[in-house]
Coordinates of C-alpha atoms and ligand atoms in Angstrom, one line a residue:
M184 CA -149.3 -30.6 230.4
M185 CA -146.3 -30.4 232.7
N186 CA -143.1 -28.9 231.3
P187 CA -140.2 -31.4 231.1
P188 CA -138.0 -31.1 234.1
K189 CA -135.1 -28.6 234.2
K190 CA -131.6 -29.9 234.9
L191 CA -129.6 -29.2 237.9
F192 CA -125.8 -29.9 238.2
I193 CA -124.4 -29.4 241.7
E194 CA -120.9 -29.6 243.0
T195 CA -120.4 -30.1 246.7
L196 CA -117.2 -29.3 248.4
G197 CA -116.3 -29.4 252.1
C198 CA -117.8 -31.3 255.0
A199 CA -120.8 -33.5 255.7
M200 CA -122.8 -30.4 256.6
N201 CA -122.4 -29.2 253.0
V202 CA -123.4 -32.5 251.6
R203 CA -126.6 -32.4 253.6
D204 CA -127.2 -28.7 252.5
S205 CA -126.9 -29.9 249.0
E206 CA -129.5 -32.5 249.6
H207 CA -131.8 -29.9 251.0
M208 CA -131.3 -27.6 248.0
I209 CA -131.9 -30.5 245.6
A210 CA -135.1 -31.4 247.5
E211 CA -136.4 -27.9 247.3
L212 CA -135.6 -27.5 243.7
S213 CA -137.0 -30.8 242.6
M214 CA -140.2 -30.5 244.6
K215 CA -141.0 -26.7 244.0
E216 CA -139.2 -26.0 240.7
N217 CA -139.3 -29.3 238.8
Y218 CA -135.5 -29.8 238.6
E219 CA -133.8 -33.1 238.2
L220 CA -130.1 -33.9 238.8
T221 CA -127.6 -34.3 236.0
T222 CA -123.9 -35.2 236.3
K223 CA -123.3 -33.2 233.0
M224 CA -122.5 -29.7 233.7
N225 CA -123.0 -28.6 230.1
E226 CA -126.6 -29.9 230.0
A227 CA -127.7 -28.1 233.2
D228 CA -130.1 -25.2 233.4
L229 CA -128.8 -24.4 236.8
I230 CA -125.3 -24.9 238.1
L231 CA -124.7 -24.8 241.8
I232 CA -121.3 -24.8 243.6
N233 CA -121.7 -25.5 247.2
T234 CA -118.4 -24.2 248.6
C235 CA -116.1 -24.6 251.5
S236 CA -113.9 -21.9 253.0
V237 CA -112.1 -23.7 255.8
R238 CA -108.9 -23.4 253.9
E239 CA -107.7 -20.8 251.3
K240 CA -107.0 -23.2 248.4
P241 CA -110.7 -24.2 247.5
V242 CA -111.5 -20.6 247.6
Q243 CA -108.9 -19.7 244.9
K244 CA -110.2 -22.7 242.9
L245 CA -113.7 -21.3 243.0
F246 CA -113.0 -18.4 240.7
S247 CA -111.3 -20.4 238.1
E248 CA -114.0 -23.0 238.2
I249 CA -116.7 -20.3 237.7
G250 CA -114.8 -19.2 234.6
V251 CA -114.7 -22.7 233.2
F252 CA -118.4 -23.4 233.9
N253 CA -119.4 -20.1 232.4
K254 CA -117.6 -20.9 229.1
K255 CA -119.0 -24.5 228.8
K256 CA -122.4 -24.1 230.2
K257 CA -125.6 -24.3 228.2
E258 CA -126.8 -21.0 226.8
G259 CA -129.0 -19.2 229.5
A260 CA -128.0 -21.5 232.2
K261 CA -127.8 -19.9 235.7
I262 CA -124.8 -20.2 238.1
G263 CA -125.3 -20.0 241.8
V264 CA -122.6 -20.0 244.5
C265 CA -123.7 -21.4 247.9
G266 CA -122.1 -22.4 251.1
C267 CA -119.4 -21.2 253.3
T268 CA -117.5 -19.1 250.8
A269 CA -120.8 -17.6 249.8
S270 CA -121.3 -16.5 253.4
H271 CA -117.9 -15.3 253.6
L272 CA -117.4 -13.3 250.4
G273 CA -121.1 -12.4 249.7
K274 CA -121.4 -9.8 246.8
E275 CA -117.7 -9.7 246.3
I276 CA -118.3 -13.0 244.3
I277 CA -120.5 -11.3 241.8
K278 CA -118.2 -8.4 241.6
R279 CA -115.3 -10.7 240.8
A280 CA -117.3 -13.1 238.7
P281 CA -120.3 -11.4 237.0
A282 CA -121.3 -14.7 235.5
V283 CA -122.6 -15.6 238.9
D284 CA -126.4 -15.1 239.1
F285 CA -126.9 -15.4 242.8
V286 CA -125.0 -16.0 246.1
L287 CA -126.5 -18.1 248.8
G288 CA -124.9 -18.5 252.3
A289 CA -124.5 -21.7 254.3
R290 CA -127.2 -20.6 256.7
N291 CA -129.8 -19.5 254.0
V292 CA -130.2 -22.8 252.2
S293 CA -134.0 -22.7 252.5
K294 CA -134.1 -19.6 250.3
I295 CA -132.8 -21.4 247.3
T296 CA -136.1 -21.3 245.4
E297 CA -136.3 -17.5 246.1
V298 CA -132.8 -16.5 244.9
L299 CA -133.2 -18.6 241.9
H300 CA -135.5 -16.0 240.4
K301 CA -133.6 -13.0 241.5
K302 CA -130.6 -12.1 239.3
G303 CA -127.9 -10.7 241.4
A304 CA -129.5 -11.8 244.7
V305 CA -127.1 -12.2 247.8
E306 CA -128.6 -13.9 250.8
I307 CA -125.9 -14.5 253.4
D308 CA -127.4 -13.5 256.8
I309 CA -125.6 -15.6 259.3
D310 CA -128.3 -14.8 262.0
Y311 CA -131.0 -16.4 259.8
D312 CA -132.6 -19.2 261.8
E313 CA -133.7 -22.0 259.5
S314 CA -133.4 -24.7 262.1
A315 CA -137.2 -25.5 262.0
F316 CA -137.6 -25.1 258.3
A317 CA -139.4 -28.0 256.8
F318 CA -137.3 -29.0 253.8
S319 CA -138.6 -31.1 251.0
D320 CA -137.3 -34.7 251.1
F321 CA -134.4 -35.9 249.2
R322 CA -131.7 -38.3 250.0
S323 CA -128.8 -39.3 247.9
S324 CA -128.6 -42.7 249.5
Q325 CA -131.5 -44.9 250.6
R326 CA -129.2 -46.9 252.9
K327 CA -128.0 -44.1 255.1
A328 CA -129.5 -40.8 256.1
M329 CA -127.9 -37.6 257.4
V330 CA -129.9 -35.8 260.0
N331 CA -128.9 -32.4 261.2
I332 CA -129.0 -31.9 265.0
S333 CA -127.7 -28.3 265.2
I334 CA -126.7 -25.5 262.9
G335 CA -123.8 -23.1 263.4
C336 CA -120.9 -23.2 265.9
D337 CA -120.4 -21.3 269.3
K338 CA -116.7 -22.2 269.6
Q339 CA -114.1 -19.5 268.9
C340 CA -111.2 -21.6 267.7
T341 CA -108.8 -18.9 266.6
F342 CA -108.0 -20.6 263.2
C343 CA -111.5 -21.3 262.1
I344 CA -113.7 -19.3 259.8
V345 CA -116.9 -21.5 260.4
P346 CA -118.6 -19.2 263.1
N347 CA -118.3 -16.5 260.4
T348 CA -120.0 -18.6 257.8
R349 CA -122.5 -20.6 259.7
G350 CA -123.3 -18.3 262.6
V351 CA -124.0 -19.1 266.2
E352 CA -125.1 -22.6 267.4
I353 CA -128.8 -23.4 267.4
A354 CA -130.0 -26.9 268.5
I355 CA -132.8 -28.5 266.6
P356 CA -135.5 -29.8 268.9
A357 CA -135.0 -33.5 269.9
N358 CA -138.5 -34.4 268.8
L359 CA -137.9 -33.0 265.2
I360 CA -134.6 -34.9 265.0
V361 CA -136.2 -38.2 266.1
Q362 CA -139.1 -37.7 263.8
E363 CA -136.7 -37.2 260.8
A364 CA -134.5 -40.1 261.8
K365 CA -137.7 -42.3 262.1
K366 CA -139.0 -41.2 258.7
A367 CA -135.7 -42.0 257.0
A368 CA -135.2 -45.3 258.7
Q369 CA -138.7 -46.3 257.8
N370 CA -137.8 -45.5 254.2
G371 CA -134.9 -48.0 254.4
A372 CA -132.1 -46.1 255.9
K373 CA -130.7 -48.4 258.4
E374 CA -127.8 -46.1 259.3
I375 CA -128.4 -42.6 260.7
F376 CA -125.7 -40.0 260.6
L377 CA -126.2 -37.2 263.0
L378 CA -124.7 -34.0 262.0
G379 CA -123.5 -30.9 263.7
Q380 CA -120.4 -28.7 264.0
N381 CA -120.0 -29.7 267.6
V382 CA -122.4 -32.5 268.3
N383 CA -121.6 -33.3 271.9
N384 CA -122.3 -29.8 272.9
Y385 CA -125.9 -30.5 271.9
K386 CA -128.5 -29.4 274.4
H387 CA -132.1 -28.7 274.0
E388 CA -134.7 -28.3 276.7
G389 CA -132.8 -30.7 279.0
V390 CA -131.9 -33.2 276.3
D391 CA -128.1 -33.5 275.8
F392 CA -126.2 -35.4 273.2
P393 CA -126.0 -38.8 275.0
D394 CA -129.7 -38.5 275.7
L395 CA -130.3 -37.8 272.0
L396 CA -128.2 -40.8 271.0
E397 CA -130.4 -43.0 273.3
L398 CA -133.6 -41.5 271.8
V399 CA -132.5 -42.3 268.2
S400 CA -131.4 -45.7 269.2
Q401 CA -134.9 -46.5 270.4
I402 CA -136.2 -46.2 266.8
D403 CA -136.7 -49.9 265.9
E404 CA -135.8 -49.5 262.2
V405 CA -132.5 -47.8 263.1
E406 CA -129.6 -50.3 263.2
R407 CA -126.6 -48.0 263.2
I408 CA -125.9 -44.5 264.5
R409 CA -122.9 -42.4 263.5
F410 CA -122.3 -38.7 264.3
T411 CA -119.8 -36.0 263.4
S412 CA -118.1 -33.9 264.6
P413 CA -117.7 -34.3 268.3
H414 CA -115.2 -31.9 270.2
P415 CA -112.7 -33.4 272.6
L416 CA -113.5 -30.8 275.2
H417 CA -117.0 -32.2 275.7
M418 CA -116.1 -35.9 275.8
D419 CA -117.3 -36.3 279.4
D420 CA -117.8 -39.7 281.0
K421 CA -121.4 -39.8 280.3
F422 CA -120.9 -39.3 276.7
L423 CA -118.2 -42.0 276.5
E424 CA -120.2 -44.5 278.6
V425 CA -123.3 -44.1 276.3
F426 CA -121.1 -44.4 273.3
A427 CA -119.5 -47.5 274.6
A428 CA -122.6 -49.3 275.9
N429 CA -125.2 -48.6 273.2
P430 CA -124.8 -51.5 270.6
K431 CA -126.4 -49.3 267.8
I432 CA -123.8 -46.6 268.0
C433 CA -121.0 -47.4 265.6
K434 CA -117.6 -47.7 267.4
S435 CA -116.0 -44.9 265.3
M436 CA -115.1 -41.6 267.1
H437 CA -113.6 -38.4 265.5
M438 CA -111.5 -36.6 268.0
P439 CA -110.0 -33.5 266.3
L440 CA -106.8 -33.0 268.1
Q441 CA -105.5 -30.0 266.0
S442 CA -102.2 -29.9 268.1
G443 CA -100.6 -32.0 270.8
S444 CA -99.0 -29.0 272.5
T445 CA -101.0 -27.6 275.4
R446 CA -99.4 -24.2 274.7
L447 CA -100.6 -24.1 271.2
L448 CA -104.0 -25.6 272.0
K449 CA -104.4 -22.5 274.3
E450 CA -103.4 -20.2 271.4
M451 CA -106.1 -22.0 269.3
K452 CA -108.6 -21.6 272.1
R453 CA -109.5 -25.3 272.0
G454 CA -110.2 -25.5 275.7
Y455 CA -108.4 -28.7 276.5
T456 CA -104.9 -29.9 277.2
K457 CA -102.7 -32.6 275.8
E458 CA -103.3 -34.6 279.0
W459 CA -107.1 -34.3 278.8
F460 CA -107.0 -35.4 275.2
L461 CA -104.8 -38.5 276.0
N462 CA -106.9 -39.3 279.0
R463 CA -110.1 -39.3 276.8
A464 CA -108.5 -41.4 274.1
K465 CA -107.2 -44.0 276.6
K466 CA -110.6 -44.2 278.3
L467 CA -112.2 -44.7 274.9
R468 CA -109.7 -47.5 274.0
D469 CA -110.1 -49.1 277.4
M470 CA -113.9 -49.1 277.1
V471 CA -114.3 -50.0 273.5
P472 CA -111.6 -52.5 272.4
D473 CA -112.0 -52.2 268.7
V474 CA -112.8 -48.5 268.6
H475 CA -111.7 -46.5 265.4
I476 CA -110.4 -43.1 266.3
S477 CA -109.9 -40.5 263.6
T478 CA -108.5 -37.0 264.0
D479 CA -107.7 -33.7 262.4
I480 CA -104.3 -32.2 262.8
I481 CA -103.0 -28.7 261.8
V482 CA -99.3 -28.2 261.4
G483 CA -97.6 -24.9 261.0
F484 CA -100.1 -22.9 263.3
P485 CA -98.5 -19.5 264.1
G486 CA -95.7 -19.9 266.7
E487 CA -95.5 -23.8 266.4
S488 CA -92.0 -24.6 267.5
D489 CA -90.1 -27.9 266.9
E490 CA -91.0 -28.8 270.5
D491 CA -94.8 -28.1 269.9
F492 CA -94.6 -30.3 266.8
E493 CA -92.9 -33.0 268.8
E494 CA -95.9 -33.0 271.2
T495 CA -98.2 -33.5 268.3
M496 CA -96.1 -36.5 267.1
D497 CA -96.1 -37.9 270.6
V498 CA -99.9 -37.9 270.7
I499 CA -99.9 -39.6 267.3
N500 CA -97.6 -42.3 268.6
Q501 CA -99.5 -42.7 271.8
V502 CA -103.1 -42.7 270.4
R503 CA -102.3 -44.6 267.2
F504 CA -105.2 -43.1 265.3
E505 CA -106.9 -45.3 262.7
Q506 CA -107.1 -42.2 260.4
I507 CA -105.6 -38.7 260.3
F508 CA -106.8 -35.7 258.3
S509 CA -103.8 -33.4 258.3
F510 CA -103.5 -29.9 257.1
K511 CA -101.1 -27.1 256.7
Y512 CA -102.4 -24.0 258.6
S513 CA -104.1 -21.6 256.3
P514 CA -104.8 -18.1 257.5
R515 CA -108.5 -17.2 257.2
P516 CA -109.9 -13.8 257.0
E517 CA -111.6 -12.3 260.1
T518 CA -110.2 -15.0 262.4
K519 CA -108.1 -14.2 265.4
A520 CA -105.1 -16.3 264.3
A521 CA -104.9 -14.4 261.0
E522 CA -103.6 -11.4 263.1
F523 CA -100.8 -13.6 264.7
T524 CA -97.5 -12.5 263.4
N525 CA -95.2 -15.4 264.5
V526 CA -95.8 -17.2 261.2
V527 CA -94.2 -20.6 260.6
D528 CA -92.0 -20.9 257.5
A529 CA -94.0 -22.6 254.6
S530 CA -91.2 -25.0 254.0
V531 CA -91.1 -26.0 257.7
A532 CA -94.9 -26.5 257.7
S533 CA -94.6 -28.7 254.6
E534 CA -91.8 -30.9 256.2
R535 CA -94.0 -31.3 259.3
L536 CA -97.0 -32.3 257.2
T537 CA -94.9 -35.0 255.4
C538 CA -93.6 -36.1 258.8
V539 CA -97.1 -36.7 260.1
Q540 CA -98.2 -38.4 256.9
A541 CA -95.1 -40.7 256.7
R542 CA -95.5 -41.8 260.4
Q543 CA -99.2 -42.3 259.9
D544 CA -98.5 -44.7 256.9
E545 CA -96.3 -46.7 259.1
L546 CA -98.8 -46.9 261.8
L547 CA -101.6 -47.7 259.5
D548 CA -99.7 -50.7 258.2
E549 CA -99.4 -52.0 261.7
I550 CA -103.0 -51.2 262.5
A551 CA -104.2 -52.9 259.3
Q552 CA -102.1 -56.0 260.1
A553 CA -103.6 -56.3 263.6
S554 CA -107.0 -56.7 262.0
M555 CA -106.0 -60.0 260.4
D556 CA -108.5 -62.7 261.1
K557 CA -110.7 -60.4 263.1
V558 CA -114.5 -60.5 262.4
Y559 CA -116.4 -57.4 261.7
E560 CA -120.0 -56.5 261.1
V561 CA -120.1 -54.9 257.7
Y562 CA -122.9 -52.9 256.2
F563 CA -122.5 -53.4 252.4
E564 CA -123.1 -50.2 250.4
E565 CA -121.2 -50.1 247.2
L566 CA -120.1 -52.2 244.2
R567 CA -116.5 -51.8 243.4
N568 CA -115.0 -51.5 239.9
N569 CA -112.8 -54.4 240.6
G570 CA -115.7 -56.7 241.1
G571 CA -116.1 -56.7 244.9
V572 CA -118.6 -55.3 247.3
A573 CA -117.5 -52.9 250.0
G574 CA -119.0 -51.4 253.1
R575 CA -118.0 -50.0 256.5
A576 CA -117.3 -52.2 259.5
D577 CA -119.2 -51.1 262.6
N578 CA -116.0 -49.4 263.6
S579 CA -115.7 -47.5 260.2
F580 CA -112.9 -49.5 258.5
M581 CA -113.7 -50.0 254.8
V582 CA -114.0 -53.7 254.1
Q583 CA -114.3 -55.5 250.8
V584 CA -115.4 -59.0 249.9
E585 CA -116.1 -60.8 246.7
G586 CA -119.7 -60.7 245.6
S587 CA -122.3 -58.5 243.9
D588 CA -125.6 -56.8 244.3
E589 CA -127.2 -59.4 246.5
L590 CA -125.1 -58.2 249.5
L591 CA -126.0 -54.5 249.0
G592 CA -128.1 -53.2 251.9
L593 CA -127.3 -56.2 254.1
T594 CA -125.2 -56.4 257.3
K595 CA -122.9 -59.5 257.4
K596 CA -120.1 -60.8 259.5
V597 CA -116.8 -60.7 257.6
R598 CA -113.4 -62.3 258.5
I599 CA -110.5 -60.2 257.4
T600 CA -108.1 -62.2 255.3
N601 CA -106.0 -59.6 253.5
P602 CA -105.7 -56.3 255.5
R603 CA -104.5 -53.3 253.5
R604 CA -103.8 -49.8 254.6
K605 CA -107.1 -48.3 253.1
V606 CA -109.2 -51.4 252.6
L607 CA -109.5 -54.7 254.6
Y608 CA -110.2 -57.5 252.3
G609 CA -112.1 -60.4 253.7
E610 CA -114.8 -63.1 253.4
V611 CA -118.4 -63.3 254.5
I612 CA -118.8 -65.9 257.2
D613 CA -122.4 -65.3 258.3
Ligands
5AD807 N1 -106.1 -23.9 258.4 C1 -105.9 -25.3 258.3 N2 -106.8 -26.2 258.7 C2 -107.9 -25.7 259.2 N3 -109.0 -26.4 259.7 C3 -109.9 -25.5 260.1 N4 -109.5 -24.3 259.9 C4 -108.2 -24.3 259.3 C5 -107.3 -23.5 258.9 N5 -107.4 -22.2 259.1 C6 -109.0 -27.9 259.8 C7 -109.2 -28.3 261.2 C8 -110.7 -28.8 261.2 C9 -110.8 -29.3 259.8 C10 -112.2 -29.5 259.4 O1 -110.2 -28.4 259.1 O2 -108.3 -29.4 261.4 O3 -110.9 -29.8 262.3
SF4_808 FE1 -116.0 -26.1 254.9 FE2 -116.2 -25.8 257.5 FE3 -118.1 -24.8 255.9 FE4 -118.0 -27.4 256.3 S1 -118.5 -25.8 257.8 S2 -118.2 -26.4 254.3 S3 -115.8 -27.7 256.5 S4 -116.0 -24.2 256.0

C-alpha cells in the first residue's frame, strides 16, 4: 500500500519567476516524492522558503523567519532555503542558521528531489543549465499559466543582484515554449504569461520576442497573452507594432524606468536615455489608446541630486503610469553600485519615495476617473470576500462586479460605473 502523502509548506517571496520556480518544485516533489501542499507550516514535513534578494530587507527577514519556523515546526520536519538569497549566500545560510537542512539556488530548482535527501546540501551553481529540464506538471491556477521563455539575465545594471543569483541569460527553444503553452491552454489556461528577466531580448535560432508572441498567439486555445519583464532598451518598433496589433496580447506593458535622469541611467548602465524612454511611452500610447503602463522606480541611487529626482518626477508626470512600484535604493553585495561612495542620505531617499507615492496617488485618482463608463473585456478569476467577482481587464486594471461562481473562468464585457484607485467597479453588459 502507498504511504500517505507527506506535507509541503512553501513560502514564495519575490517576482513571478520565483512563483514559477515554486510551482516547479511543488510539481517535482508531488510527482516524485509524494508530497502534497499544506498552508499550515506546523503540519508540514518539509518547509521551503523561496527567497528574493533584490533588496536587503527580505534577506534580513529570512533569518528571523527560519528561527520562528524552527521553533514551531513539526518534529523531524526539514527546512530548505531556495531562490535568489540561497544562490547569493549559499553555505553561509547553514552556518548562520543550522536549522536549515539544505540550500538550493534559483538556477538549481530541478535538483529539489536530490537535495531533499542530503542533509547540509548546498546547490547554488549559477552556470547550471536547466533550461531544457522536463519538469513535472503543476499549476496553481487552471485559468492562467506561467511559461518561462528564458532563464538568467545578461544585463549588468549596476544596482542589481540578479545576474549573480540567476546567472547568464539562456533562451528556451521556441518550440518547447509553444509546446508548453499549448499543453497549459488545452488544460484550460486561457491566459498565458510569458516569463523572463528580460523578455524582449529573447532570441533563439532566429526567433525573436515579437516572433514568439505571434507563435503563441497562433495556439487556438490561448485567448490572452501577458509577459514580464520587458526592458525599455529593447522596445523597438517591431516589438511595439506586434504588441499593438495582435488582439490576443493584453494591452498592459511594464516599462521599468528606474530613473528619469539620463545621467543616472548611465550610472545604472540601463542603456537608454530619458528621451528614448519618453519616446517609447508616447509611441505606445499613440498606438494603443487604452494601454496600461506600469513601471519600477528607484529613488536614492548613489549620487541622485534634486535635479536628477526632478527628472524622474517629470517622467512620472508626462507618462502618467497606471501603476508604479517604487523602491528606496538598497546596496546589494557584489554589485557595481555597492562600491559607489556618493550615498544619498536615508532621510532624503525616504522623502523622495513619499513624494513619488503621493503624486502617483493623485494621478491614479485622475486615471481611475477617466475610466468611468468605459467598457473593458474582463477575465473573471476570483471571488471577493465582499461578495463580488473580480478579474483583470485586458489592459490589466482590476475590475469587480456583483456576481458569483458562474462568472469564474469567463471573459465578459463590463461597463465601469464606480472607478476607484485600486479597483474599478462595474456591471456586466455582455
Ligand atoms: N535597490 C532597490 N531597488 C532595486 N531593484 C532592483 N535592485 C534594487 C536595489 N538594489 C528594483 C528595480 C527592479 C525591481 C524588480 O526591483 O526597480 O526593476
Ligand atoms: Fe527577487 Fe530578482 Fe530573484 Fe526575482 S529574480 S526573486 S525579484 S532577486
